[in-house]
XYZ file of C-alpha atoms in Angstrom:
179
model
C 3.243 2.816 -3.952
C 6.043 1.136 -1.674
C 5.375 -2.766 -0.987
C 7.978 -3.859 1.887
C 9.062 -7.622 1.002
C 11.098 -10.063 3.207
C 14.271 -10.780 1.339
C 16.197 -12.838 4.582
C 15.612 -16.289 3.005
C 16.171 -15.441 -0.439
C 19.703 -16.374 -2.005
C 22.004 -14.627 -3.899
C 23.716 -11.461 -4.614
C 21.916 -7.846 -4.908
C 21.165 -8.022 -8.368
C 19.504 -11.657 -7.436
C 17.869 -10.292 -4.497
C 16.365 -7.537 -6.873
C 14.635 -9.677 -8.851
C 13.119 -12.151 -6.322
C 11.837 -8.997 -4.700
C 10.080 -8.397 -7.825
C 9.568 -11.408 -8.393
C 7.395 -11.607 -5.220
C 5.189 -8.145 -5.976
C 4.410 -9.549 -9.054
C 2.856 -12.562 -7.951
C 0.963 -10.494 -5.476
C -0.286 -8.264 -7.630
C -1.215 -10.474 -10.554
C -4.014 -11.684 -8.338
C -5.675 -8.361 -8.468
C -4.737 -7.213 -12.280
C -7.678 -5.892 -14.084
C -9.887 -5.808 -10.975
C -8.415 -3.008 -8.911
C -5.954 -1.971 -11.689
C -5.015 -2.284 -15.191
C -1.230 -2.671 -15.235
C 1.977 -2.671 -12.538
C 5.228 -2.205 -13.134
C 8.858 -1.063 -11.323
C 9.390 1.858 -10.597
C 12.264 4.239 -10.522
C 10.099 7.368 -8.333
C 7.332 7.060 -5.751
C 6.139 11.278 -4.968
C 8.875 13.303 -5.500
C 11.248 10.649 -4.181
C 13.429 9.416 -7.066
C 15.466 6.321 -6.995
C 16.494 4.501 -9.912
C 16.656 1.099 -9.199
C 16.873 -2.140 -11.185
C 13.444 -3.431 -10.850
C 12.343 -0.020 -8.576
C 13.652 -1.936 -5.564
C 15.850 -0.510 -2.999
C 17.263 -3.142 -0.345
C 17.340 -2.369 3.035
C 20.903 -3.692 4.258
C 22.657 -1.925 1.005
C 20.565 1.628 1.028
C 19.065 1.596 5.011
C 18.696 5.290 4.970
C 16.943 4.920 1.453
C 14.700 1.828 2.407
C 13.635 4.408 5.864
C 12.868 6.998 3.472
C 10.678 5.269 1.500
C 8.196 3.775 4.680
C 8.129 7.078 5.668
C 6.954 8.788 2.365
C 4.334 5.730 1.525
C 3.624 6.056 5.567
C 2.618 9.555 4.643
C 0.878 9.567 1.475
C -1.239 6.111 3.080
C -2.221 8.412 5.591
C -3.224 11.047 3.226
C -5.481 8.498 0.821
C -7.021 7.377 4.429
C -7.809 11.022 5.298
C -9.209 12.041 1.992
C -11.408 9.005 1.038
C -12.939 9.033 4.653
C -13.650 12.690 4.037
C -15.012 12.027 1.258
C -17.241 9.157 2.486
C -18.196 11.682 5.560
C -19.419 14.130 2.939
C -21.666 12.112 1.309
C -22.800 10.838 4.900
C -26.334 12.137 6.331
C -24.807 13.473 10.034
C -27.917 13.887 11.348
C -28.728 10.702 11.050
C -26.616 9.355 14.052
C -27.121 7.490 17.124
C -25.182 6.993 20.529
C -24.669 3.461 22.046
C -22.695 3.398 24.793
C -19.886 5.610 23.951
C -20.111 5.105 20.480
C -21.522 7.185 17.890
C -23.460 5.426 14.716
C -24.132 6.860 11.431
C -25.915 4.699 9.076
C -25.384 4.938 5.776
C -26.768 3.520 2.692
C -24.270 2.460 0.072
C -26.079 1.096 -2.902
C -24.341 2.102 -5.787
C -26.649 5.318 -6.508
C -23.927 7.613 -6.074
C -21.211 6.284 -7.702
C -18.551 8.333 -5.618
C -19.856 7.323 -1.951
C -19.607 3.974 -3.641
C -16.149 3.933 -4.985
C -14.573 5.619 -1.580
C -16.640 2.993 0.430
C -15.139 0.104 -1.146
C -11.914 1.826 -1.492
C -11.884 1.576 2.455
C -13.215 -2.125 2.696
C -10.293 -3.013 0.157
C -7.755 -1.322 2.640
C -9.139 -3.446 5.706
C -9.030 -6.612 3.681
C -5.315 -6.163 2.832
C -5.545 -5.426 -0.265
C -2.830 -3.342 -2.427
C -5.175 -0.577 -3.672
C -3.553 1.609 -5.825
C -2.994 4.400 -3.881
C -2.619 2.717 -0.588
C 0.992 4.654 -0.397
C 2.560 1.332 1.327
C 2.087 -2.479 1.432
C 3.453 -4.579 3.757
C 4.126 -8.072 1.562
C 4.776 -10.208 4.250
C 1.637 -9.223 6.333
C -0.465 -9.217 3.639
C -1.978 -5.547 4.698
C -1.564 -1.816 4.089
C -1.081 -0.914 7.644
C 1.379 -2.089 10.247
C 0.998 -1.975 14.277
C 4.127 0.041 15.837
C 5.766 -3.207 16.779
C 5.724 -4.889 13.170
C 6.668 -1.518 11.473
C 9.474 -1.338 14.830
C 10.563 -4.989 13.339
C 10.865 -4.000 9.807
C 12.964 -0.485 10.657
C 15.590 -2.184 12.894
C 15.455 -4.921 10.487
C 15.987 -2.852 7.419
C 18.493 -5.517 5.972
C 15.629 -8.446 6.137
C 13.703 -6.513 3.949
C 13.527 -4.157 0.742
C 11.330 -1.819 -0.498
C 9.621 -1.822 -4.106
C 8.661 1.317 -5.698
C 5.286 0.362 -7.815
C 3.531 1.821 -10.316
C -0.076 0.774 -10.577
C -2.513 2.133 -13.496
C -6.375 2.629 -12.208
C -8.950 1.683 -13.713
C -9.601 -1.624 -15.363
C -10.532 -2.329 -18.965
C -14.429 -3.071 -19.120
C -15.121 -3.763 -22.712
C -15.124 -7.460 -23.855
């Protein structure tokens, strides 16, 4: 995954700027280690987009072209996760069940934990609106605390590439159960 940090009030030179960047994504995700995830770390590749880094982050006013690159690819793959765990939720959804209010239409659904997969892509989706940094999530903004951006703050943060870098993630799923 790609979480976007604001770097304009931190000090120092690149390599400095590096590791408050980190620094930052570590302290967010520490909150959340071995409850959505079993480990983080840097990385050096997000997809098939490879960027060794120090730390896996890439700053936006040294590399802007880079830093672009890599909203668009967790853009992307964020909107792939989105497609396919809705997909999946819709396939384990009863269709004929709906309703129309107004111009709305309702499909009730009960998730109780029977089935285990309607379950996991359910809360998968409830994570993403709470603004949490599920591991496949593709892109995190740090500084909004949320996966998704309106046009105008992901507007801000492309002309602003040199406010802000990018952090290539790795996150393991799964969390260790046994005592």
């Amino acid at each position: 995954m790609v979480i976007v940090v604001p770097v304009d009030k931190f000090k120092g030179n690149d390599e400095a700027l590096r590791l408050q960047a980190w620094e930052k994504v570590s302290t967010l995700l520490r909150r959340d280690l071995g409850k959505l995830y079993r480990q983080f770390s840097p990385s050096g590749s997000v997809w098939e987009h490879k960027y060794p880094r120090p730390f896996g982050v890439v700053l936006g006013r040294q590399e802007p072209e880079v830093f672009r690159k890599l909203l668009k690819a967790g853009e992307e793959a964020q909107h792939e996760a989105v497609a396919y765990h809705v997909e999946a939720m819709l396939r384990k959804t009863d269709l004929n069940s709906t309703q129309k209010i107004g111009d709305m239409l309702l499909c009730s659904t009960v998730v109780d934990g029977s089935d285990p997969e309607l379950l996991a892509h359910t809360v998968w989706n409830i994570l993403i609106q709470e603004g949490a940094p599920v591991p496949d999530c593709g892109i995190y903004y740090a500084a909004l605390h949320r996966a998704s951006a309106t046009e105008e703050e992901r507007r801000e943060v492309i002309d602003h590439a040199d406010k802000y870098a990018a952090c290539m993630v790795a996150l393991s799923r799964g969390v260790q159960t046994d005592a």
